[in-house]
Each structure stands twice: as C-alpha cells, then as structure tokens.
Coordinates of C-alpha atoms in Angstrom, one line a residue:
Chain K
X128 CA -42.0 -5.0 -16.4
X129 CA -41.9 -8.6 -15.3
X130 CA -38.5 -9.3 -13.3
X131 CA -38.0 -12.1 -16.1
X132 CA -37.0 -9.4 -18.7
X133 CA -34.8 -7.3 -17.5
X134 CA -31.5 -7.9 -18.8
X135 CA -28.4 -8.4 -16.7
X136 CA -24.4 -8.8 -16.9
X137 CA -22.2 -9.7 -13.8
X138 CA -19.9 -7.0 -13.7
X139 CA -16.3 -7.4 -11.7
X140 CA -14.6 -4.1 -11.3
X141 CA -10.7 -4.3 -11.7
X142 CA -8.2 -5.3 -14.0
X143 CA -9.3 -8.0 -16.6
X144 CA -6.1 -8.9 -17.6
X145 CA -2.7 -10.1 -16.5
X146 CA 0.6 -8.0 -16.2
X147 CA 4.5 -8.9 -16.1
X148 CA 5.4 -7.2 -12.6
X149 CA 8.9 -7.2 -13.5
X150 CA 12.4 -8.8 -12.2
X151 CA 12.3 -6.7 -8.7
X152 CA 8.4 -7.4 -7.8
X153 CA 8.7 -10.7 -10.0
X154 CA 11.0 -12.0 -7.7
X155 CA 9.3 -11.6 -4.8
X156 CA 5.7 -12.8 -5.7
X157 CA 7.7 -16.0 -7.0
X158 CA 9.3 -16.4 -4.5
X159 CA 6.0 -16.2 -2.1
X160 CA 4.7 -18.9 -4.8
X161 CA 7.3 -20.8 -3.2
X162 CA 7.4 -20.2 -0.1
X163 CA 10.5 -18.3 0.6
X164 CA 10.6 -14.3 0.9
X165 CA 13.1 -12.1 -0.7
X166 CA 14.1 -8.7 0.3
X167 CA 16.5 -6.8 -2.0
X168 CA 19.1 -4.9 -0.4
X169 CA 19.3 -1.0 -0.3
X170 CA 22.2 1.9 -1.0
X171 CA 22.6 1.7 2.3
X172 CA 22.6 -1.7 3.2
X173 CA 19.5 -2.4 4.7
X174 CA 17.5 -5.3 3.7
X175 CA 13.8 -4.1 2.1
X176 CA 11.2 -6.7 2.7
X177 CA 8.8 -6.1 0.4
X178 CA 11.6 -5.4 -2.1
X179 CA 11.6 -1.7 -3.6
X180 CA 12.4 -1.3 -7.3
X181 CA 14.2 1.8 -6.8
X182 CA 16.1 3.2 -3.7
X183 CA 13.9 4.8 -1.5
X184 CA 17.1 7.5 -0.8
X185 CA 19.1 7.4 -4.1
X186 CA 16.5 6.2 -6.8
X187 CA 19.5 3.6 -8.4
X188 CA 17.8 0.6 -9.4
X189 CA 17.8 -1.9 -6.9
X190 CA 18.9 -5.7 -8.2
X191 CA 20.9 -7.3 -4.6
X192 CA 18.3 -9.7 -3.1
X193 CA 18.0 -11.5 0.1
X194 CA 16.0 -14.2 1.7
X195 CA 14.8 -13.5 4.9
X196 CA 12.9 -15.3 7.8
X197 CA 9.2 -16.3 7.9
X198 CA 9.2 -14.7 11.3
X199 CA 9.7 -11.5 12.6
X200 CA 8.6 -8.9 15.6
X201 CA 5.4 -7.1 15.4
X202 CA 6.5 -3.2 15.6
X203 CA 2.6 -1.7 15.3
X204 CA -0.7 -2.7 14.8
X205 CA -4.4 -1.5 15.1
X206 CA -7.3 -3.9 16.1
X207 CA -9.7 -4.1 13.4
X208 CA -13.4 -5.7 15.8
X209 CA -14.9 -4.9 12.6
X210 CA -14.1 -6.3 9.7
X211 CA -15.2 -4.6 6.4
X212 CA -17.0 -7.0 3.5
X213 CA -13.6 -6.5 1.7
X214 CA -11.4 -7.2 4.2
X215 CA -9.6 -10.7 3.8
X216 CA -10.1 -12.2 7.6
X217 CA -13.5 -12.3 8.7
X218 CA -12.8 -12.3 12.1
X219 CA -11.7 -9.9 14.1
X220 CA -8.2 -9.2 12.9
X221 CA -4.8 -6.8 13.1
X222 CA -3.5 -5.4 11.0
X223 CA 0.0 -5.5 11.8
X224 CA 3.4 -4.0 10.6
X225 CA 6.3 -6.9 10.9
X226 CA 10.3 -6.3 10.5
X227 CA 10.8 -9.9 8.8
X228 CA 14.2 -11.1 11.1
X229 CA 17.1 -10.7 8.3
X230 CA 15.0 -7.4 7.3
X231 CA 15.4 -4.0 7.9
X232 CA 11.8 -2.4 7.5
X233 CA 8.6 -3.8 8.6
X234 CA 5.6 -5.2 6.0
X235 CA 2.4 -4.8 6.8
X236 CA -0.1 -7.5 6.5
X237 CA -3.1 -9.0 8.3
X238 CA -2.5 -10.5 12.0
X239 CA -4.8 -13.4 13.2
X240 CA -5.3 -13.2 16.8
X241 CA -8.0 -14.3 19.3
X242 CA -8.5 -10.8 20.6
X243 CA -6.9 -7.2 21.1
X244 CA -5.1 -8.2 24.8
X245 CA -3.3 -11.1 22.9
X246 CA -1.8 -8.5 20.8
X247 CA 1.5 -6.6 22.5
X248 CA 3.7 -4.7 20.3
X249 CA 7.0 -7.1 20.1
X250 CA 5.4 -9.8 20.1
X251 CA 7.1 -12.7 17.8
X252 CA 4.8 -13.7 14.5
X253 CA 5.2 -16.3 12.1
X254 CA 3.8 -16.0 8.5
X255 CA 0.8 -18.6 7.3
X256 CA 0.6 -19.5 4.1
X257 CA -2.2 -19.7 1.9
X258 CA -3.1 -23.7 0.7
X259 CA -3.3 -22.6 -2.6
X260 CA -0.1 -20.2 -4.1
X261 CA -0.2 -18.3 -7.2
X262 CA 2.4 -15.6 -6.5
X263 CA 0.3 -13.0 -5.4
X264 CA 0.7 -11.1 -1.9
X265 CA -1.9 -12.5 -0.9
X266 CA -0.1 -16.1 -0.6
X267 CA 0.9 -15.0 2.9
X268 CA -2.7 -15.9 4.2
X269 CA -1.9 -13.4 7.9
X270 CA 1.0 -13.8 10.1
X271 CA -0.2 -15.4 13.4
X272 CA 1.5 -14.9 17.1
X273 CA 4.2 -17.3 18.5
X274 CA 3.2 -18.3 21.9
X275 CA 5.0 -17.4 24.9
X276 CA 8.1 -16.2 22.6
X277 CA 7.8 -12.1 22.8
X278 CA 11.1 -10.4 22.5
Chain J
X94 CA 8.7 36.6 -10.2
X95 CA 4.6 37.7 -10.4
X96 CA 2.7 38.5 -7.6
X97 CA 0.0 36.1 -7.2
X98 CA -3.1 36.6 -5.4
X99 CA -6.0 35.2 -4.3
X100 CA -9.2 37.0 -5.0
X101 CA -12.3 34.6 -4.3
X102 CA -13.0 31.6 -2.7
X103 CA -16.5 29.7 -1.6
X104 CA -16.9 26.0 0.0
X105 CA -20.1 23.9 0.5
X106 CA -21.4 22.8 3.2
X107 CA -20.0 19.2 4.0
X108 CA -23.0 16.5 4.1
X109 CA -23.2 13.4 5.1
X110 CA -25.0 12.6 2.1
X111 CA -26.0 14.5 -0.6
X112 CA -28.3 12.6 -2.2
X113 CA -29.5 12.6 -5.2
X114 CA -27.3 16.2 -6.1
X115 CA -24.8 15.3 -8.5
X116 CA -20.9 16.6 -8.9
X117 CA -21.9 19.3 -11.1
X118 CA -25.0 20.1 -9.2
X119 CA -22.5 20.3 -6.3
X120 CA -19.7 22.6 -8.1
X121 CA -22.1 24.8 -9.7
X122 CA -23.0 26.8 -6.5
X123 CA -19.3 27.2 -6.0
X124 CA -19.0 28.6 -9.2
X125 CA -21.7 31.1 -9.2
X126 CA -20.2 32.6 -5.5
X127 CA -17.1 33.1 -6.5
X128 CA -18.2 34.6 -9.7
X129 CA -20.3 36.9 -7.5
X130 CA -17.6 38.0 -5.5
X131 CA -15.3 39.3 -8.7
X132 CA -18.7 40.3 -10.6
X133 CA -17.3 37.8 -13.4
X134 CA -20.3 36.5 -15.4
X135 CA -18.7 33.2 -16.3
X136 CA -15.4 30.7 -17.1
X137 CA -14.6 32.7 -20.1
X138 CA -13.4 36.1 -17.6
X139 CA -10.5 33.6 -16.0
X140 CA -7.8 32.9 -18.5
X141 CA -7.3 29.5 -17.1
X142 CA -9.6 26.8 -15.3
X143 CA -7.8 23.9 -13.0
X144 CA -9.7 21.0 -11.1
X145 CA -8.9 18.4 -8.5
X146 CA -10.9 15.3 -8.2
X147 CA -10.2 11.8 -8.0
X148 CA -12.2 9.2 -10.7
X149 CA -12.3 6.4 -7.7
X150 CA -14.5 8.2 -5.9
X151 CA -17.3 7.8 -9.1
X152 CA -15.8 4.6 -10.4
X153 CA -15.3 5.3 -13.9
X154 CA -12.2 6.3 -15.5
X155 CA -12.1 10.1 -16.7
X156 CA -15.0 10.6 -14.4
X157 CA -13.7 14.6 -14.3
X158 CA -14.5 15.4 -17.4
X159 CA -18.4 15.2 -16.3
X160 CA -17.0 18.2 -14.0
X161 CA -16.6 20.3 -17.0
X162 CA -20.5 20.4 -17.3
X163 CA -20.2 22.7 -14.4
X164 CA -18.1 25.3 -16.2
X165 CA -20.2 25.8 -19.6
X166 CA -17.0 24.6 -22.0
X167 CA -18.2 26.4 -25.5
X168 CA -16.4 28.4 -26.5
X169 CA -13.8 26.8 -26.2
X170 CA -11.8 27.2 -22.4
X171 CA -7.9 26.6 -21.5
X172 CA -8.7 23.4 -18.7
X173 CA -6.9 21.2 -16.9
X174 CA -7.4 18.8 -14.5
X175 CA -5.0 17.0 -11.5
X176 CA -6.4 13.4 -9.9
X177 CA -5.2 14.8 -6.6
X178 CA -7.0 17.1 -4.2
X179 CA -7.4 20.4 -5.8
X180 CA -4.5 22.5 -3.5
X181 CA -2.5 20.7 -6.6
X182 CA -5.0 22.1 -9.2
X183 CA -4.1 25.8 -7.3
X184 CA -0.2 24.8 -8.0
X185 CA -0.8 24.3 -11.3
X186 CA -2.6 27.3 -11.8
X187 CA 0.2 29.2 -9.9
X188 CA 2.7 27.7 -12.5
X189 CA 0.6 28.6 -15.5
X190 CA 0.2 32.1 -14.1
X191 CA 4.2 32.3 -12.9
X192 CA 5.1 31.7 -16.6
X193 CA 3.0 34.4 -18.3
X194 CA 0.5 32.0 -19.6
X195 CA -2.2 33.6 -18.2
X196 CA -3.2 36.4 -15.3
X197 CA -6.0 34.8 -13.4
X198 CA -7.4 31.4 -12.8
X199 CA -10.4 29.3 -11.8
X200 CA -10.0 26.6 -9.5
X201 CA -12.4 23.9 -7.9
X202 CA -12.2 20.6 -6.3
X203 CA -15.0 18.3 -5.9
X204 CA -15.9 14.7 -4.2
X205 CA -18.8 12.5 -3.7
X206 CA -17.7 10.2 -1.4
X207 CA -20.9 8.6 0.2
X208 CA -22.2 6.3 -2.1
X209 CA -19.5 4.0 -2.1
X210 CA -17.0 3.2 1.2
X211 CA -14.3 5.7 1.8
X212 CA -11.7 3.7 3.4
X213 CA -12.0 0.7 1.1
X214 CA -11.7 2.8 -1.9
X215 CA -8.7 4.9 -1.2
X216 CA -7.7 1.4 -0.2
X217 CA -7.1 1.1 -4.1
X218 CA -4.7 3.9 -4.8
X219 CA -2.2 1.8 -2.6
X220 CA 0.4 0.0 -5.1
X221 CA -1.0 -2.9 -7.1
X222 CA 1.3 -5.5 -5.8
X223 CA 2.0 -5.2 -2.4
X224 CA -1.0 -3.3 -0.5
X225 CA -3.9 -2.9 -2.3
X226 CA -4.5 -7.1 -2.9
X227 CA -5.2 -6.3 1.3
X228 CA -7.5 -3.9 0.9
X229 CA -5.6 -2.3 3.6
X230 CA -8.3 0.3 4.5
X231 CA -6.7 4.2 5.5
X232 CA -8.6 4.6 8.8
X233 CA -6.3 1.0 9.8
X234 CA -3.1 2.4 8.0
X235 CA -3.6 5.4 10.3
X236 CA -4.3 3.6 13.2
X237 CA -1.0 2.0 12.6
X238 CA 0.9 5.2 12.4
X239 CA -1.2 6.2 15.6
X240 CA 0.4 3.4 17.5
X241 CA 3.8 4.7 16.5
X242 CA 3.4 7.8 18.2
X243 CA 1.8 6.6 21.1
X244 CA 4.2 3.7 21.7
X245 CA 7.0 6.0 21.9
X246 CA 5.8 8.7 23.9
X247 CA 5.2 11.4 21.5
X248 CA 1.2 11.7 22.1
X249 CA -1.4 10.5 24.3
X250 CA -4.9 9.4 23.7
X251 CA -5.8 12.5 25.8
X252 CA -4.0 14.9 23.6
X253 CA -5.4 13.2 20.5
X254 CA -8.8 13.7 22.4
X255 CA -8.2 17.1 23.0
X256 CA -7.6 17.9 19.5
X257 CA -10.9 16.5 18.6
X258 CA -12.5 18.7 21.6
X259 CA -11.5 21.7 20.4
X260 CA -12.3 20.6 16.6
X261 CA -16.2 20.3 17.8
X262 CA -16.3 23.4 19.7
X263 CA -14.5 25.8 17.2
X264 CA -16.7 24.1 14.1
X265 CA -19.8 25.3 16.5
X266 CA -19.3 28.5 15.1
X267 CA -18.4 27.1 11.1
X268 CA -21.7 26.9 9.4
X269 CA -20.2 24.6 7.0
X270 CA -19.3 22.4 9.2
X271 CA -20.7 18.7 9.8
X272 CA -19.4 17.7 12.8
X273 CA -19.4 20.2 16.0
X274 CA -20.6 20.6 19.7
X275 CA -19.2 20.9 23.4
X276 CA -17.5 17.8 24.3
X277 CA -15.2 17.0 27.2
X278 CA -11.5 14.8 26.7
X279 CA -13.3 12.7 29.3
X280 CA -16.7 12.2 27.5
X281 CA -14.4 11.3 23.9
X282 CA -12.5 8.8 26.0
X283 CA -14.9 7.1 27.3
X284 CA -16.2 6.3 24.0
X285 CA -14.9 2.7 22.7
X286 CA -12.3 2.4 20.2
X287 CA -13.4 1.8 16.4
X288 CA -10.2 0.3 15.0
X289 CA -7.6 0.9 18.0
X290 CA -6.2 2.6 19.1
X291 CA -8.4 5.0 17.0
X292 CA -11.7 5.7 18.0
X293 CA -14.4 7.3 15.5
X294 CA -14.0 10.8 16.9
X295 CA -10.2 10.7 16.0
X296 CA -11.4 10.4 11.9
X297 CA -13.0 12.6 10.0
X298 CA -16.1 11.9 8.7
X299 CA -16.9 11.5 5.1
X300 CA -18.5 14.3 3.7
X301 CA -19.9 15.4 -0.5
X302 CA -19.4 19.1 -1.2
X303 CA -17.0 21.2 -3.3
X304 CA -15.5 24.2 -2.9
X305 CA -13.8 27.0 -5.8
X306 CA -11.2 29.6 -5.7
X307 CA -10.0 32.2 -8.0
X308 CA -6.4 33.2 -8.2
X309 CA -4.7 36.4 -10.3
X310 CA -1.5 38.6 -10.6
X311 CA -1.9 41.4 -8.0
X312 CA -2.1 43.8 -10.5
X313 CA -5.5 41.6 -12.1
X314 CA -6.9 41.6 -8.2
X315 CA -6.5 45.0 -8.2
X316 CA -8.4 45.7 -11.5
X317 CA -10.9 44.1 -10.6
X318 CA -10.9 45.5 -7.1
X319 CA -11.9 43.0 -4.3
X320 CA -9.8 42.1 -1.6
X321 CA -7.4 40.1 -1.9
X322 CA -4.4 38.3 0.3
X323 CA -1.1 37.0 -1.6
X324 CA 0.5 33.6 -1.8
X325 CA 4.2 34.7 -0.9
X326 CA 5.4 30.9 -0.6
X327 CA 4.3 27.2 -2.0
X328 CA 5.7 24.1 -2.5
X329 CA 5.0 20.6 -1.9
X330 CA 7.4 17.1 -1.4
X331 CA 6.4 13.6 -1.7
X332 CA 7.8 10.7 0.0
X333 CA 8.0 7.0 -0.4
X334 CA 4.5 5.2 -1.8
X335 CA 5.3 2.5 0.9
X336 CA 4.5 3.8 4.3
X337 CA 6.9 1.2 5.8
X338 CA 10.1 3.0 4.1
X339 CA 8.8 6.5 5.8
X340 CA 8.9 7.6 9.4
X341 CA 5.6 7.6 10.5
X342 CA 6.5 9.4 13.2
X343 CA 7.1 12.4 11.7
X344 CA 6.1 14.0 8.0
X345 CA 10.0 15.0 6.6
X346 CA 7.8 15.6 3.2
X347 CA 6.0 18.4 4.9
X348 CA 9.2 19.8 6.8
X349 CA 10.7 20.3 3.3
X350 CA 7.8 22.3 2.0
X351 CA 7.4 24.5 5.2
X352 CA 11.1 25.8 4.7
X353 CA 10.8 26.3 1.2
X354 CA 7.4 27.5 1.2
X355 CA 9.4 30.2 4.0
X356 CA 6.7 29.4 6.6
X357 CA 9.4 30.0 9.0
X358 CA 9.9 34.2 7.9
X359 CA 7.1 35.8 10.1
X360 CA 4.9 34.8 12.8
X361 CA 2.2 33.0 11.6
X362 CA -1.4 33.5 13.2
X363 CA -3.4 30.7 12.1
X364 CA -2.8 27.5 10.6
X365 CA -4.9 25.6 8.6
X366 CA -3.4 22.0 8.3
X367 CA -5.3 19.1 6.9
X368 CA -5.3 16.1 9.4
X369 CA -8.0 13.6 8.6
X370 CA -7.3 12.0 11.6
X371 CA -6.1 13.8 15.0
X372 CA -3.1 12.3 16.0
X373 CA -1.8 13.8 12.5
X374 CA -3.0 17.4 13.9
X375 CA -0.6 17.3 16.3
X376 CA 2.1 15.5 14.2
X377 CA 1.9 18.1 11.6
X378 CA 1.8 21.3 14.0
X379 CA 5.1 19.8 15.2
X380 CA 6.4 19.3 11.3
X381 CA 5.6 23.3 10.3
X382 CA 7.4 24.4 13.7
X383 CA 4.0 26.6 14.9
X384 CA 4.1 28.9 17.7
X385 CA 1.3 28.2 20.8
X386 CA 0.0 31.6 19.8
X387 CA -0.8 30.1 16.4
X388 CA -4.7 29.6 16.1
X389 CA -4.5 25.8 14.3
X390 CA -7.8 24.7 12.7
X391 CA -10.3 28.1 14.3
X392 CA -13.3 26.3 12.4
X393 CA -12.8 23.2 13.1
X394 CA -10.7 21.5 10.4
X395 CA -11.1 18.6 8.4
X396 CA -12.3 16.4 11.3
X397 CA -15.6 18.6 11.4
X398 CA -15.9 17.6 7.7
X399 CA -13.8 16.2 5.1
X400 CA -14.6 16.8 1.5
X401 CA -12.4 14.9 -0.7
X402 CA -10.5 16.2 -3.3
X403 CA -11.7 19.9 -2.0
X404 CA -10.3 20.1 2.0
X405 CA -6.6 20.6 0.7
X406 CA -8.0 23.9 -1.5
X407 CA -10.3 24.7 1.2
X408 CA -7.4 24.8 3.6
X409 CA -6.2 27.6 1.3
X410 CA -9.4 29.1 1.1
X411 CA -10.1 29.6 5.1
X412 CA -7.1 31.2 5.6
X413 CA -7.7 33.4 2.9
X414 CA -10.6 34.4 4.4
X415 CA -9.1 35.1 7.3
X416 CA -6.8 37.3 6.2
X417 CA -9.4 39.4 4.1
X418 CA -11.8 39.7 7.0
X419 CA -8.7 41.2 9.2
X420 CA -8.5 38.5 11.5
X421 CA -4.9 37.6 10.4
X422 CA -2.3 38.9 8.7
X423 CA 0.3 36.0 7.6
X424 CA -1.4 32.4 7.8
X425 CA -0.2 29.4 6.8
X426 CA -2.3 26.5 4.7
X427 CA -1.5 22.5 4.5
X428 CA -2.8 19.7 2.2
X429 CA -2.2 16.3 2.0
X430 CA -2.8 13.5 -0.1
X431 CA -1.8 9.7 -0.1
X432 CA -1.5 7.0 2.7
X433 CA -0.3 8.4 6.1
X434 CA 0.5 11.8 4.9
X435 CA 2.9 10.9 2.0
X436 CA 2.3 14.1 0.3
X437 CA 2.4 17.3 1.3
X438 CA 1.9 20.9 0.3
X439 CA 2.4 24.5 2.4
X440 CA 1.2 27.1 1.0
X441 CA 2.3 31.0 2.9
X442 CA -0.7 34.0 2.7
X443 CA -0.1 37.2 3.6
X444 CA -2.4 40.2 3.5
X445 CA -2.2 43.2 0.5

C-alpha cells in the first residue's frame, strides 16, 4: 500500500478538557498567574508551600493562606546530565527541593544551573518565571542560584 | 479470626524485554504452576480471584480487564482487581477470606513495563496540579530522598554500594533474576553517577514478568495437602501524596505496619523488603527494626529485577518459599507503592 493512503489522526494522550481545581489549589495556580505564591497555613502553624487541601496531620480542611518569598534555600537536589524528551529543561538540570523563606516545607521544582559543582545544598535560589502565565505550575519556569549568597 | 495460609506461589523470570509476549501470555504460565502445585485444574477450584496491575503501564484505561483472558472467565468467576501492586490484591483476598466470603483465593500481579519509559510514566500517578505538569521522573524523586540521607549522615555511597554488591552476588544463585554477578563496592563506585547522587546500579532495572499466588484457610491447605506457611500478621499505612510533607528520611508508614503486622514478636530470619533503589534497602531495614542475623533480600531483591505491579506479591511469595523449603521459620515480607515509599505493607509468615 502506497504511503499516500494510509489513514492517520494525531493523537495527544491526556486530559482533553479543563477542570475547576478548587478554592485551596485555585488559589495558588492564580496566584502563580500573578506572580505571587501562596502557602496556606497548617494545624500546626507551619506555612505549606504548595498549599495542601487538607492537613497533612489532622485532615481539617485547610482555608488560612500566606504569601511567601520568591526565594528560598535549596534543602536537596539530584543532578539530572541527562535530560529525558519529557523533561522541561533541556539542559542539564536539578531537580531541586526549596523551603520558600516565609514557608515551612520545601517544593520541588526544576533547578537551572551551569553544572553539578555549582550546586551545594543551602545554596540561595530565586524562582523564574515563565514569559507567558496561565496559572499552571509550570508558570515557575525553574528556580535559578543567587550568586555568592549561600546561607 | 481464620487461619490464613498460603499454599502456592510461582514468579517469571524478569526480562528486559519481553517482546512480542503479551500480559496474558505472560500470566498464563503463572497460572498453570500454581495450579500444578495444588493439582487445581483451573479458576473455578479458588472461590475468589484478585489482581494487581497498573493501566499506565499499557496506556489505556481498564487495561486489566484484558488480564482476565488469562483466567478463562465462563462460567462466571467472583474477580476483582486493585491498580496497585498485587501485595494489595493478596490484602484483599485476605479480607474476602477473613469474612467468610470465601476459603481460598487466586492471586496475580502483572506488568509490562518496557515498551514505554518507566520513570516518565510513574511520573504521571504524581498529583495533577503540582508534580506531574514536571514530569518529575521517580529515579530523580529518589535521588532526592538519597541526598537526604546522605547529607545528614545516615548512609554512605559505600553502604548504598554494598547493598547493591551483595544484591548481584545473592541473585547469582536466583534463576529468575535479571541482574546478578561478583562485583566489588570499589568497582560500583567507580562507575559515574546517572542522576546524582544515584548511579544506575543503585535502581532497579525495569523488567516484564508476572508472578501468582494462591491463598486458603488452613483447614482448605490442609485438604488439599501441600505445604503451606501462614500469614500470622498484615497491614499496610499510607502517608502524605506530597513527598515534601513526609520525612524522607525515614518511612513512619512502614513503622506503623511492622508493629501492627507484630513483626516485632519473634526473631525474624529473612526479610524480603521491596527497595527499588538501594539507599531505601537500608532505610527500610532500619524502619522494620531487623536483627544483623536477619538474611535481607537472599536472592537478590528487586534491584536484580523489578516487575511492576508483581515485586510487592513476589516479596510475599519468596519468603513463602522459604519457609516451605525449611530454610526459615518466621520471615517477614515488604511492598511498596507510590513516590519515595509512600505506601507500605508488612506482611508476617510463619511456618505450619
């Protein structure tokens, strides 16, 4: 059979449609459409950046929110020298866990860094955004190091 | 409470890639062993059936239900099926029999995971909002948690070495196994890190196979007279979805299960825990309290192959084994499921 004739349909695997992600999660992707990051503080007073729904010790629904920094401390990472098709740097990347300063619990996110030995754990980072926000996650583009500013 | 037993188990082989073999061409052997072993002649001799698999392994939603093929469904068969690794699909069945509902059970778990890309695809059953947009993949997420442990002191990259030493060596003797041989901590250090401060020796390789179990009241294994060892304790705990609300340091969830599975009422003489990645070997001997004189992983654990959906039964299964072939008495068996060890389930065997 000729190549001509065969029929094909571009396929994209994933949701085709759009949900309502609620007041807690809602909150924080607006905000991110913004530019500004809100935790939501727990029973126990600490500030969760991402913010959680629901308690992570008592379940009760969680409504108290926070704005916190656009920087923060790096608390773990792993160098990624190969980055997989899906992956959203290129580059080699981090991937890095930050405590936000004004929250309690790190995130983690994608580190841009110009190798592994400029990577310490500690070391101050400072969220890029992405040119284009739509209130998705991915509207923090990577968090990139502050120089000479490790703590 | 019934006495529950279990009375036959049989595991694949783990490839690398099994080709052109589908999932039911890879149960079906499974199936017919452990039907061997109890002289059953099919599905309809268990009262009950259980699976575990997980539909983002195939891509397509209710993907199990082509599992079913494998079990010959007319007439019709009591079924049920978990999207977790089948050490899940054996709690259920352990419910079902607790409650009277039935006396025996077939269980099997199943996975295909070569023809698409492990890491990336798990990297979907993250939450929708926050982590899986990253395609944050689970060899990084447990590089992270590696980090953690090595950062403050509570491993090194030689003991994570060592663990993958003796993985090699003991699989050498585990015919099923896809990864073994003789090598030194030096010769696995000197190899370069893969996504730091991992290297590809601390992950388990991806594997296709299955692997089945059957499961009865005592008084059932005794009918039907093969040896059996009993399930004195099981339970599982979860933890938070977000692994940045958990201590990655140490896996509370598997803690919790251990004491209530009562792990910690006899000596226990081998362990089989499910680490996909070595630093976890050593985190979870630490969470379930073993002894040094506990033999952890004797054929080489899940980094000598790693068959989704199955390694958390299998677990199960090799101690059972164990204890039937009188090289233990009491064992204790591990599975895990979810990012960084979220979930976890013990499970306590003891001989007849």
């Amino acid at each position: 059979m000729a190549a001509a004739e065969l029929l094909s349909q571009e396929f994209e695997l994933g949701f085709t449609y759009t949900r309502s992600t609620g007041p807690v999660v809602g909150k924080f992707l607006t905000g991110l459409r913004d530019g500004k990051v809100y935790g939501v503080r727990g029973s126990d007073g600490r500030v969760l950046v991402p913010p959680a729904e629901y308690d992570p010790v008592t379940a009760a629904p969680l409504t108290d929110f926070v704005e916190v920094g656009q920087e923060g401390r790096l608390l773990s990472w792993c160098w990624v020298s190969e980055p997989r098709e899906a992956h959203l740097l290129q580059q080699p990347f981090a991937w890095a866990m930050v405590q936000l300063d004004g929250a309690d619990v790190p995130m983690i996110h994608c580190l841009e860094a110009p190798s592994a030995e400029a990577v310490t754990t500690g070391a101050r980072v400072s969220i890029s955004w992405a040119d284009e926000r739509q209130g998705f996650i991915t509207d923090i583009r990577c968090f990139t190091l502050l120089q000479g500013a490790a703590s | 409470m019934r006495e529950i037993a279990v009375v036959a188990y049989s595991q694949s082989p783990c490839v690398a890639d099994a080709g052109a073999t589908n999932e039911v061409e890879l149960i079906m052997p499974q199936l017919q062993a452990v039907y061997s072993q109890l002289g059953l002649a099919s599905a309809q001799d268990v009262d009950f059936v259980c699976s575990g698999s997980c539909d983002y392994l195939q891509g397509a939603a209710f993907a199990f239900v082509a599992g079913v093929d494998a079990l010959g469904a007319v007439p019709p068969i009591k079924e049920s099926h978990v999207e977790m690794d089948a050490a899940w699909a054996l709690y259920e069945a352990i419910l079902k029999i607790r409650m009277g509902h039935a006396d025996s059970a077939l269980i099997y778990g199943f996975g295909k995971s070569s023809p698409g890309e492990l890491p990336i695809v798990l990297s979907q059953r993250l939450d929708p909002y926050y982590l899986a947009p990253l395609w944050l993949d689970t060899v990084s997420l447990a590089a992270l948690q590696a980090r953690l442990l090595l950062e403050q002191g509570l491993l090194t990259e030689h003991d994570m070495a060592a663990v993958v030493a003796r993985s090699r060596h003991n699989a050498l003797a585990n015919p099923l196994a896809q990864l073994a041989g003789e090598f030194s901590v030096e010769e696995l250090l000197a190899e370069e890190h893969f996504v730091a401060p991992l290297r590809r020796a601390d992950c388990s390789p991806v594997s296709d196979g299955a692997a089945a179990m059957v499961i009865a009241t005592v008084e059932q294994a005794r009918a039907w007279g093969a040896p059996y060892a009993r399930i004195t304790g099981i339970d599982h705990r979860i933890e938070n979805h977000n692994p940045c609300l958990r201590d990655l340091t140490d896996s509370v969830s598997t803690r919790q299960a251990a004491a209530a599975a009562g792990v910690h009422r006899g000596p226990v003489d081998v362990a089989e825990v499910y680490a996909p990645f070595s630093h976890q070997e050593i985190l979870l001997s630490r969470a379930l309290e073993l002894a040094p004189e506990t033999l952890v992983n004797p054929g080489g654990g899940v980094l000598a192959g790693n068959l989704m959906m199955a390694s958390g039964l299998a677990r199960v299964g090799e101690v059972f084994r164990r204890i039937i072939n009188g090289e233990a008495g009491r064992g204790v068996a591990h599975a895990t499921s979810g990012p960084c060890l979220q979930h976890n389930l013990v499970a306590v065997l003891e001989g007849a």
